[in-house]
Coordinates of C-alpha atoms in Angstrom, one line a residue:
M1 CA -0.2 0.1 -0.2
V2 CA 2.7 2.3 1.1
R3 CA 5.0 1.9 -2.4
S4 CA 1.5 1.8 -4.3
L5 CA 1.1 5.5 -2.8
S6 CA 4.8 6.9 -3.6
I7 CA 4.9 5.6 -7.3
K8 CA 1.3 7.1 -7.7
L9 CA 2.2 10.7 -5.9
L10 CA 5.5 10.1 -7.9
A11 CA 3.8 9.6 -11.0
I12 CA 1.5 12.8 -10.6
V13 CA 4.0 15.3 -9.8
L14 CA 6.6 13.6 -12.7
T15 CA 3.5 14.1 -15.4
V16 CA 2.7 17.5 -14.3
Y17 CA 6.0 18.6 -14.5
F18 CA 7.0 17.0 -17.6
I19 CA 3.7 18.9 -19.2
L20 CA 4.7 21.9 -18.4
A21 CA 8.6 21.1 -19.4
I22 CA 6.5 20.3 -23.2
L23 CA 4.4 23.8 -23.0
V24 CA 7.6 25.6 -22.0
T25 CA 9.4 24.4 -24.3
A26 CA 6.5 24.8 -27.2
V27 CA 6.4 28.7 -26.5
H28 CA 10.0 28.8 -26.4
V29 CA 10.4 27.2 -30.4
Y30 CA 7.3 29.4 -30.8
I31 CA 9.6 32.8 -29.9
E32 CA 12.2 31.4 -31.8
Y33 CA 10.2 31.5 -35.0
L34 CA 9.3 34.3 -34.2
H35 CA 11.8 35.4 -33.8
A36 CA 13.4 34.6 -36.9
Q37 CA 10.8 35.3 -38.8
N38 CA 11.4 38.5 -38.1
E39 CA 14.6 39.2 -39.2
V40 CA 14.6 38.0 -42.3
Y41 CA 12.1 40.2 -42.5
R42 CA 14.3 43.2 -41.5
V43 CA 17.0 41.8 -43.5
V44 CA 14.1 42.4 -46.8
E45 CA 13.3 45.9 -45.7
A46 CA 16.7 46.5 -45.3
S47 CA 17.3 45.5 -48.9
Q48 CA 14.2 47.8 -49.9
N49 CA 15.5 50.8 -48.6
N50 CA 19.1 50.6 -50.3
F51 CA 18.2 49.6 -53.9
K52 CA 14.5 50.7 -54.8
H53 CA 15.7 54.0 -56.1
K54 CA 18.5 52.2 -58.0
L55 CA 16.1 49.7 -59.9
A56 CA 13.7 52.4 -60.6
F57 CA 16.1 54.5 -62.6
D58 CA 17.8 51.8 -64.0
L59 CA 13.7 50.9 -65.2
V60 CA 13.7 53.8 -66.0
N61 CA 16.2 54.3 -68.5
E62 CA 15.6 50.2 -69.4
D63 CA 18.5 49.0 -68.8
Y64 CA 17.8 45.3 -68.2
E65 CA 21.1 44.4 -68.0
Q66 CA 22.1 46.4 -65.3
L67 CA 19.0 45.5 -63.1
K68 CA 20.0 41.2 -63.3
I69 CA 23.2 42.7 -62.4
S70 CA 21.6 44.8 -59.2
A71 CA 19.3 41.5 -59.3
K72 CA 22.6 38.7 -58.2
S73 CA 24.2 41.7 -56.3
I74 CA 20.8 41.1 -53.7
L75 CA 21.1 37.4 -53.8
G76 CA 24.7 38.2 -52.2
L77 CA 22.6 39.6 -49.3
P78 CA 21.8 36.7 -45.9
H79 CA 18.2 35.0 -46.2
I80 CA 17.4 36.1 -49.9
S81 CA 16.6 33.5 -52.1
G82 CA 15.3 35.1 -55.1
V83 CA 14.3 38.0 -56.7
V84 CA 11.9 39.3 -59.4
I85 CA 11.4 42.2 -61.1
T86 CA 8.0 42.9 -63.2
S87 CA 6.7 46.6 -65.3
G88 CA 3.7 47.5 -66.3
Q89 CA 4.5 46.3 -69.8
T90 CA 6.2 43.1 -69.4
D91 CA 5.4 40.7 -66.6
N92 CA 8.8 39.6 -65.8
I93 CA 11.5 41.4 -66.8
V94 CA 14.3 39.9 -64.7
S95 CA 13.7 36.9 -62.4
V96 CA 17.1 35.4 -60.8
G97 CA 18.0 32.8 -58.3
T98 CA 15.2 30.5 -56.3
I99 CA 11.4 31.5 -56.2
S100 CA 7.6 29.3 -55.8
N101 CA 7.3 29.4 -59.5
D102 CA 6.0 25.6 -58.0
T103 CA 2.5 25.8 -56.8
G104 CA 3.1 23.0 -54.2
Q105 CA 6.0 25.0 -53.1
E106 CA 4.3 28.3 -52.3
D107 CA 4.5 27.3 -48.9
N108 CA 8.3 26.9 -47.8
F109 CA 9.1 30.7 -48.9
I110 CA 8.5 33.9 -47.6
S111 CA 8.1 37.0 -50.0
H112 CA 7.6 40.2 -50.2
S113 CA 6.8 43.0 -52.7
F114 CA 7.2 46.7 -53.1
P115 CA 6.6 49.3 -55.8
L116 CA 9.7 50.7 -57.9
L117 CA 8.3 54.4 -58.1
N118 CA 9.5 57.2 -60.6
T119 CA 9.7 60.8 -59.4
S120 CA 9.9 63.8 -61.9
K121 CA 8.6 67.2 -62.0
N122 CA 6.7 66.7 -58.4
T123 CA 5.0 63.7 -59.6
T124 CA 5.5 60.0 -58.4
T125 CA 4.5 57.3 -60.6
E126 CA 4.5 53.3 -60.2
I127 CA 6.5 51.9 -63.2
G128 CA 6.9 48.4 -61.6
T129 CA 7.3 45.9 -58.7
I130 CA 10.4 44.2 -57.5
T131 CA 9.8 40.9 -55.0
F132 CA 12.2 39.2 -52.7
Y133 CA 11.9 35.6 -51.7
S134 CA 13.5 34.1 -48.6
N135 CA 13.7 30.1 -47.9
K136 CA 11.8 29.0 -44.8
D137 CA 14.8 26.7 -44.2
F138 CA 16.9 29.2 -42.1
I139 CA 13.9 29.4 -40.2
I140 CA 13.7 25.6 -39.5
N141 CA 17.1 25.4 -39.0
N142 CA 17.3 27.6 -36.0
V143 CA 14.4 26.3 -34.2
Q144 CA 15.7 22.8 -34.7
H145 CA 18.9 24.0 -33.0
S146 CA 16.7 26.0 -30.2
L147 CA 14.6 22.5 -29.9
F148 CA 18.0 20.0 -29.0
L149 CA 18.9 22.3 -26.8
L150 CA 15.5 22.9 -24.3
L151 CA 15.4 18.7 -25.0
V152 CA 18.3 18.3 -23.5
N153 CA 17.8 20.7 -20.4
A154 CA 14.2 18.5 -19.9
A155 CA 15.8 15.6 -19.6
I156 CA 18.4 17.0 -17.5
N157 CA 15.3 18.7 -14.7
I158 CA 13.2 15.3 -15.4
A159 CA 16.0 13.2 -13.9
A160 CA 17.2 15.2 -11.3
V161 CA 13.3 16.0 -10.0
F162 CA 12.8 12.4 -9.8
I163 CA 15.9 11.5 -7.7
L164 CA 15.2 14.1 -5.9
I165 CA 11.7 13.4 -5.3
S166 CA 12.0 10.0 -5.1
V167 CA 14.4 10.4 -1.9
A168 CA 12.0 13.0 -0.6
F169 CA 9.1 10.0 -0.5
K170 CA 11.1 7.7 0.9
L171 CA 12.0 10.2 4.1
L172 CA 8.7 11.6 4.2
L173 CA 6.4 9.5 3.6
S174 CA 7.6 5.8 2.8
T175 CA 9.3 4.9 6.0
P176 CA 7.0 6.8 8.1
L177 CA 4.2 5.3 6.9
K178 CA 5.4 2.1 7.8
K179 CA 6.6 3.2 11.2
L180 CA 2.8 3.6 11.2
T181 CA 1.6 0.4 10.0
T182 CA 4.3 -1.2 13.2
Q183 CA 2.9 0.5 15.6
V184 CA -1.2 0.6 14.7
S185 CA -0.3 -3.4 14.1
K186 CA 0.5 -3.8 18.4
I187 CA -2.3 -1.8 19.3
N188 CA -4.0 -3.7 22.4
P189 CA -8.0 -4.0 21.7
S190 CA -8.4 -4.8 25.3
D191 CA -6.1 -1.7 26.7
L192 CA -7.0 1.0 24.3
D193 CA -6.3 3.4 26.6
S194 CA -2.0 3.0 27.0
S195 CA -1.9 2.3 22.9
T196 CA -0.5 6.0 21.7
I197 CA 0.9 6.1 18.1
T198 CA 4.1 8.0 18.1
V199 CA 5.7 8.0 14.5
A200 CA 5.6 12.2 13.2
R201 CA 9.1 14.2 14.5
N202 CA 7.1 17.7 13.5
H203 CA 3.6 17.4 14.9
E204 CA 1.8 20.1 13.0
D205 CA 3.1 18.2 9.6
E206 CA -0.1 15.6 7.7
L207 CA 2.0 12.5 9.3
G208 CA 1.5 14.8 12.5
T209 CA -2.0 15.2 12.6
L210 CA -2.5 11.6 11.0
Q211 CA -1.5 10.7 14.5
K212 CA -3.1 12.9 16.3
A213 CA -6.4 12.0 14.6
L214 CA -5.2 8.1 15.2
N215 CA -4.7 8.4 19.2
A216 CA -8.2 10.7 18.8
M217 CA -9.9 8.1 17.1
I218 CA -8.3 5.8 19.8
S219 CA -9.7 7.3 22.9
K220 CA -13.1 8.2 21.2
T221 CA -13.3 4.3 20.4
S222 CA -12.4 3.2 24.0
E223 CA -15.0 5.9 25.3
T224 CA -17.7 4.5 23.0
I225 CA -17.6 1.1 23.7
N226 CA -17.5 2.0 27.2
S227 CA -20.9 4.3 27.1
L228 CA -22.1 1.3 25.1
D229 CA -22.6 -1.2 27.7
A230 CA -23.5 1.3 30.2
A231 CA -26.3 2.2 27.5
N232 CA -27.0 -1.6 26.8
K233 CA -27.6 -2.1 30.4
N234 CA -29.8 1.1 31.2
L235 CA -32.0 0.3 27.8
E236 CA -32.6 -3.1 29.1
Y237 CA -34.0 -1.6 32.5
T238 CA -36.4 0.8 30.9
I239 CA -37.7 -2.2 28.5
E240 CA -38.1 -4.4 31.4
E241 CA -39.8 -1.5 33.5
K242 CA -41.9 -0.1 30.7
T243 CA -43.2 -3.5 29.8
D244 CA -44.3 -4.1 33.8
E245 CA -46.4 -1.1 33.6
L246 CA -48.1 -2.0 30.2
N247 CA -48.6 -5.2 31.2
K248 CA -50.3 -4.1 34.3
T249 CA -52.5 -1.3 32.4
I250 CA -53.5 -3.6 30.3
A251 CA -54.7 -6.0 32.8
Q252 CA -56.7 -2.9 34.2
L253 CA -58.3 -2.3 31.0
N254 CA -59.6 -5.5 30.8
E255 CA -60.7 -5.9 33.7
Q256 CA -62.5 -2.6 33.5
H257 CA -64.3 -3.9 29.9
S258 CA -65.2 -7.1 31.9
K259 CA -67.0 -4.8 34.3
L260 CA -68.7 -2.5 31.9
E261 CA -70.1 -5.4 30.3
D262 CA -72.0 -7.1 33.3
E263 CA -73.6 -3.4 33.7
I264 CA -74.4 -3.7 30.0
D265 CA -76.4 -7.0 30.7
V266 CA -77.6 -5.3 34.3
R267 CA -79.2 -2.3 32.1
Q268 CA -80.5 -4.1 29.4
K269 CA -82.7 -6.5 32.3
S270 CA -83.3 -3.4 33.6
E271 CA -84.8 -1.8 30.7
K272 CA -86.8 -5.4 29.9
E273 CA -88.2 -4.9 34.0
L274 CA -88.9 -1.2 32.9
E275 CA -91.1 -1.9 29.5
C276 CA -92.9 -4.8 31.7
S277 CA -93.2 -1.9 34.6
L278 CA -95.7 0.2 31.7
G279 CA -97.4 -2.5 31.0
N280 CA -98.2 -2.9 34.7
L281 CA -99.1 0.6 34.8
Q282 CA -101.9 0.3 31.6
N283 CA -103.3 -2.5 33.6
A284 CA -103.4 -0.6 36.9
Q285 CA -104.8 3.0 36.5
S286 CA -105.4 3.0 40.3
K287 CA -101.8 3.4 41.0
L288 CA -101.4 5.5 38.4
I289 CA -99.8 8.4 40.2
E290 CA -97.5 6.1 41.9
S291 CA -96.2 4.0 39.3
E292 CA -95.0 7.4 37.2
K293 CA -93.2 8.3 40.0
E294 CA -91.7 5.6 40.2
L295 CA -90.9 5.4 36.2
E296 CA -89.2 9.2 36.5
K297 CA -87.0 7.8 39.2
S298 CA -86.0 4.8 36.8
L299 CA -85.8 6.7 33.8
N300 CA -83.0 9.2 35.8
D301 CA -81.6 6.0 37.0
L302 CA -81.9 4.7 33.5
Q303 CA -79.8 8.4 32.0
I304 CA -77.6 8.3 35.0
A305 CA -76.9 5.2 33.8
Q306 CA -76.2 5.6 30.2
S307 CA -73.7 8.5 31.0
Q308 CA -71.1 5.8 33.0
L309 CA -71.8 3.4 30.4
I310 CA -70.6 6.1 27.7
E311 CA -67.7 7.1 30.2
S312 CA -67.0 3.5 30.0
E313 CA -67.2 3.3 26.4
K314 CA -64.7 5.9 26.7
M315 CA -61.8 4.2 28.8
A316 CA -62.7 1.1 26.8
A317 CA -61.4 2.7 23.9
L318 CA -59.2 3.9 25.4
G319 CA -57.9 -0.2 26.8
R320 CA -58.4 -0.8 22.7
L321 CA -55.7 2.2 22.3
V322 CA -53.4 1.4 24.6
A323 CA -53.7 -2.6 23.7
G324 CA -53.1 -1.5 19.7
V325 CA -49.7 0.6 20.9
A326 CA -48.3 -2.0 23.3
H327 CA -48.5 -4.0 20.5
E328 CA -47.3 -2.0 17.8
I329 CA -44.1 -0.9 20.3
N330 CA -42.9 -4.5 20.6
T331 CA -41.6 -4.2 16.3
P332 CA -39.5 -1.2 17.1
V333 CA -38.3 -2.5 20.6
G334 CA -37.9 -5.6 19.9
L335 CA -35.7 -4.5 16.5
S336 CA -33.8 -2.1 19.3
L337 CA -32.4 -5.2 20.7
T338 CA -31.6 -7.5 17.9
G339 CA -29.5 -4.6 17.0
I340 CA -27.8 -4.0 19.9
S341 CA -27.2 -8.5 20.5
H342 CA -25.7 -8.2 17.0
F343 CA -23.7 -5.1 17.6
Q344 CA -21.6 -6.4 20.9
T345 CA -20.9 -10.0 18.8
T346 CA -19.4 -7.3 15.8
V347 CA -17.5 -5.4 18.9
Q348 CA -16.5 -8.8 20.6
E349 CA -15.3 -10.0 17.1
I350 CA -13.6 -6.4 16.1
A351 CA -11.3 -6.7 19.2
R352 CA -10.6 -10.3 19.2
L353 CA -8.8 -9.5 15.7
F354 CA -7.1 -6.7 17.6
E355 CA -5.6 -9.1 20.3
E356 CA -4.3 -12.0 17.7
G357 CA -3.1 -9.3 15.5
E358 CA -5.5 -10.2 12.5
L359 CA -6.8 -7.0 12.3
E360 CA -6.7 -5.4 8.4
E361 CA -8.6 -2.7 7.0
S362 CA -11.3 -4.3 5.0
D363 CA -12.0 -6.2 9.1
F364 CA -12.1 -2.6 10.7
T365 CA -13.9 -0.3 7.4
R366 CA -16.3 -3.5 7.7
F367 CA -17.3 -3.0 11.2
I368 CA -17.1 0.6 10.6
N369 CA -19.9 0.4 7.8
E370 CA -22.2 -2.1 10.2
S371 CA -22.0 -0.1 13.1
Q372 CA -23.1 2.6 11.1
E373 CA -26.1 0.3 9.7
L374 CA -27.0 -0.7 13.2
S375 CA -26.7 2.6 15.2
T376 CA -29.0 4.1 12.0
T377 CA -31.7 0.7 12.6
I378 CA -31.6 1.0 16.1
Q379 CA -32.2 5.0 15.7
N380 CA -34.7 5.0 13.5
S381 CA -36.7 1.6 15.8
L382 CA -36.5 4.2 19.3
Q383 CA -37.8 6.7 17.2
R384 CA -40.8 4.8 15.6
A385 CA -41.4 3.8 19.6
A386 CA -41.2 7.5 20.8
D387 CA -43.7 8.6 17.7
L388 CA -45.9 5.3 18.6
I389 CA -45.8 6.5 22.2
R390 CA -46.0 9.7 21.8
S391 CA -49.4 10.0 19.6
F392 CA -50.7 8.0 22.2
K393 CA -50.0 10.1 24.9
L394 CA -51.5 12.8 23.1
V395 CA -54.7 11.2 22.1
A396 CA -55.2 9.5 25.8
V397 CA -54.5 12.9 27.7
D398 CA -56.9 14.5 25.7
Q399 CA -59.4 12.1 26.4
S400 CA -59.1 11.6 30.2
A401 CA -59.0 15.5 30.8
E402 CA -61.2 17.3 28.2
Q403 CA -60.0 21.1 27.5
I404 CA -61.3 23.1 24.9
R405 CA -58.1 24.0 22.8
Q406 CA -56.9 25.3 19.7
F407 CA -55.2 22.4 17.5
D408 CA -54.6 21.2 13.5
I409 CA -56.9 18.8 13.5
I410 CA -55.7 17.2 10.6
Q411 CA -52.4 16.5 12.5
Y412 CA -54.7 14.9 15.1
L413 CA -56.2 12.9 13.0
N414 CA -52.8 11.2 11.9
E415 CA -51.9 11.5 15.2
T416 CA -55.0 9.1 16.3
M417 CA -55.1 6.4 13.2
M418 CA -51.1 6.5 13.9
S419 CA -52.8 4.7 17.5
L420 CA -55.1 2.8 15.8
K421 CA -52.5 1.3 13.4
N422 CA -52.9 -1.9 14.9
K423 CA -55.9 -2.6 13.4
L424 CA -55.4 -0.3 10.0
K425 CA -52.7 -2.8 9.3
Q426 CA -55.1 -6.2 9.8
S427 CA -57.9 -4.3 7.5
K428 CA -57.4 -3.7 3.2
V429 CA -59.1 -0.6 3.4
V430 CA -57.6 2.7 2.2
F431 CA -58.1 5.7 4.1
V432 CA -57.9 8.9 2.2
V433 CA -57.8 12.9 3.9
N434 CA -58.9 15.7 1.5
T435 CA -58.7 18.8 3.3
Q436 CA -59.4 22.2 2.1
S437 CA -56.3 23.8 3.8
D438 CA -53.8 22.5 5.8
P439 CA -53.0 23.1 8.6
L440 CA -56.9 23.4 9.3
I441 CA -56.9 25.3 12.8
I442 CA -59.8 25.3 15.1
N443 CA -60.7 25.9 18.7
N444 CA -62.8 22.2 19.9
Y445 CA -62.7 19.5 22.0
P446 CA -59.8 17.1 20.7
G447 CA -60.1 14.7 23.0
S448 CA -63.6 14.5 21.8
W449 CA -62.4 14.2 18.3
A450 CA -60.5 11.6 19.0
Q451 CA -63.5 9.9 20.2
I452 CA -65.7 10.3 17.0
F453 CA -62.6 9.6 14.8
T454 CA -62.1 6.4 16.5
N455 CA -65.3 5.8 16.9
F456 CA -66.3 5.8 13.4
I457 CA -62.9 4.0 11.7
Q458 CA -63.2 0.8 14.7
N459 CA -67.3 1.1 13.4
T460 CA -66.4 0.9 10.0
L461 CA -64.1 -1.8 10.1
I462 CA -66.6 -3.5 11.4
H463 CA -70.2 -3.3 10.0
A464 CA -69.3 -1.6 6.3
Y465 CA -66.6 -5.0 5.5
D466 CA -65.9 -8.6 5.6
V467 CA -62.9 -9.6 7.1
Q468 CA -59.9 -9.1 4.4
S469 CA -62.0 -7.3 1.5
E470 CA -60.5 -4.2 0.1
G471 CA -62.4 -0.7 0.6
K472 CA -61.6 2.7 0.1
V473 CA -62.9 5.3 3.1
E474 CA -62.8 9.5 2.5
L475 CA -62.3 11.8 5.1
N476 CA -63.8 15.6 3.8
F477 CA -62.5 18.5 5.7
Y478 CA -63.6 22.6 4.5
T479 CA -64.6 25.1 6.0
K480 CA -68.6 27.5 5.2
D481 CA -68.5 31.1 7.2
S482 CA -67.6 30.5 10.9
R483 CA -68.6 26.4 10.3
L484 CA -66.3 22.8 9.9
I485 CA -67.7 20.6 7.6
F486 CA -66.7 16.9 8.1
E487 CA -67.8 14.3 5.9
F488 CA -67.1 10.5 6.6
I489 CA -67.8 8.3 3.7
D490 CA -67.6 4.5 3.2
D491 CA -67.7 2.5 0.0
G492 CA -68.9 -0.7 2.2
K493 CA -71.9 -2.5 2.5
G494 CA -74.3 0.1 3.5
M495 CA -77.6 0.4 5.4
S496 CA -81.1 -0.5 5.9
T497 CA -83.7 2.4 5.9
E498 CA -84.7 0.7 9.7
S499 CA -80.8 1.0 10.9
I500 CA -80.1 4.6 9.8
D501 CA -83.5 5.5 11.6
K502 CA -81.9 3.5 14.6
I503 CA -78.0 4.4 14.4
F504 CA -78.2 7.0 17.0
E505 CA -79.9 5.0 19.4
P506 CA -78.1 4.0 22.8
F507 CA -77.9 0.2 22.7
Y508 CA -78.6 -0.2 19.2
T509 CA -76.1 -2.5 16.9
T510 CA -76.4 -5.0 14.7
N511 CA -73.3 -6.9 15.6
R512 CA -73.5 -7.6 19.5
A513 CA -72.8 -11.3 18.2
N514 CA -69.5 -10.1 18.0
G515 CA -68.9 -7.6 21.1
G516 CA -70.8 -4.8 19.6
S517 CA -72.6 -2.5 22.6
G518 CA -74.6 -0.1 20.0
L519 CA -73.2 3.1 22.1
G520 CA -70.2 4.1 19.8
M521 CA -72.6 6.5 17.3
N522 CA -74.8 7.3 20.3
V523 CA -71.5 8.8 22.2
V524 CA -70.7 10.3 19.0
F525 CA -74.4 11.9 18.5
N526 CA -74.5 13.6 21.9
I527 CA -71.1 14.9 21.6
V528 CA -71.7 16.7 18.3
Q529 CA -75.3 17.7 19.0
Q530 CA -74.7 18.4 23.3
K531 CA -70.9 19.2 23.7
M532 CA -70.1 20.9 20.1
F533 CA -73.7 22.7 19.4
G534 CA -73.3 20.9 15.9
T535 CA -75.1 18.6 13.6
I536 CA -74.6 15.1 12.1
S537 CA -76.8 13.2 10.0
V538 CA -76.3 9.9 7.6
E539 CA -76.8 8.7 4.1
S540 CA -76.8 4.9 3.1
Q541 CA -77.9 2.7 1.1
I542 CA -77.3 -1.1 0.3
N543 CA -74.0 -2.2 -1.0
E544 CA -73.5 1.7 -2.3
G545 CA -72.0 2.7 1.2
T546 CA -72.4 5.3 4.0
K547 CA -72.1 8.4 4.5
F548 CA -72.0 11.0 7.9
V549 CA -71.6 14.6 7.4
I550 CA -70.9 16.9 11.2
N551 CA -71.4 20.2 11.0
V552 CA -69.6 22.0 13.8
P553 CA -68.9 25.9 15.1
I554 CA -65.1 26.0 14.2
D555 CA -64.8 28.5 17.1
I556 CA -66.6 26.4 20.2
Q557 CA -65.5 28.6 22.7
S558 CA -67.1 32.1 21.1
K559 CA -70.3 30.3 21.0
L560 CA -70.3 28.9 24.6
E561 CA -69.6 33.0 25.5
G562 CA -72.0 33.8 23.3
D563 CA -74.4 31.3 25.5
E564 CA -73.2 32.4 28.6
N565 CA -74.1 36.0 27.4
G566 CA -77.7 35.3 26.3
L567 CA -76.0 36.2 23.0
I568 CA -77.3 33.4 21.0

């Protein structure tokens, strides 16, 4: 691993240096090329200044021999390979030296033309043109010589840099990393506090920073192992304690539920006795006054019993809620215990590898990855249990201590449905919430709304659908003026006309064989009309579903204050 890292770093440095050397050489060659080209242009311009007047004089006198002699003398100048003189009447009067007559050779020459002028009587006229040709071989030869020197210089520099960097890598990287690997392999997992790495000479450089980080990691690992052991013990104790409390609570609620069923049987018998008493009243007119008093007393007792049954129904619903929440909590708590056990096994395995000196980088990387996955799983499971407890606490407290307060009814519906998740996930019925605005804030009794939602959902799952049958239930919320409209619509079995007429009567149920008490919809009816000053209606047909509509004030506090002040 150390050799591979050194070779990679050396290759990167040399590659960058080689690329920079090529770029510098290319720029230098280009500058040499431009310098040689400018040198040719300077010679051509100097030749133009020296010969233009004499050549113009010979051309005016039509002394072509002298023109040819002058052209040949120009060829003696450096970098001039050919001369061509033309006039307006003749194409080429004089052509000496090497010129670019061949079209394929035009790129090998540099040409420069200028006019020959005749000045007489303050009048200047162009009488011809002279063109100088220069071969590019001169420029290329100069560039080749410079290129050779630059390449030799670059090769020497690269070799020197290679040697220097190799020695530096060995002293500053390879040797310290070998020492670091040796000390890491000697770390004692059972005594991490005394396992300290000391390889860096300078504590402020990168190796010193790595040494500090490794020592800090060893210290944090030791602290983490100790804290995980303590947390595991505390978690096991807390789970056992909470489980005992939940079991006691469930037992108490089951006992209260049994008492409630006994009271219902007693009240049903009382109803039958009341019916017999009414028949006897019709036959005994002489005892009408006394019988009416007894009947009034019985009715008062029945109303008190009905109120007690409603409260008992609330406690029974709360008991079912506790049982569902307890069942839901078992899953995340079980996942957390499984994750902690697996994490203990992983820590013991990594400790064993440390003690035996067989710990490899892949083992430690796998340990880190598994630790992160386990910690995420445990955190999600505990967060899930906390959310369930929070939802249960919110709904349970609101039902037990009913007070008017402002709350988001959509969020409260979600909290209630989370508390009922144990029942909902056993059914294939889909619940869809539609709202005019989210959040939808109202000032009302949150506990009463929790009981309304619970009764509606449980009543639908029991009566509207068969076991494992699919269905869809819509819960619609919208406001109109200062009123809240809540619609609960299912596509289940529907109800007959007789059931619609008696749906809100106490003790009326079509499913008493499966534990139906007949108080659920009566409780909803009393809450809506008596407590919330609202209305509730129902529409249904056989095999076409059922629709409940609740209409209540958005701000029930202002309604109560208006009643107390005589405004309503």
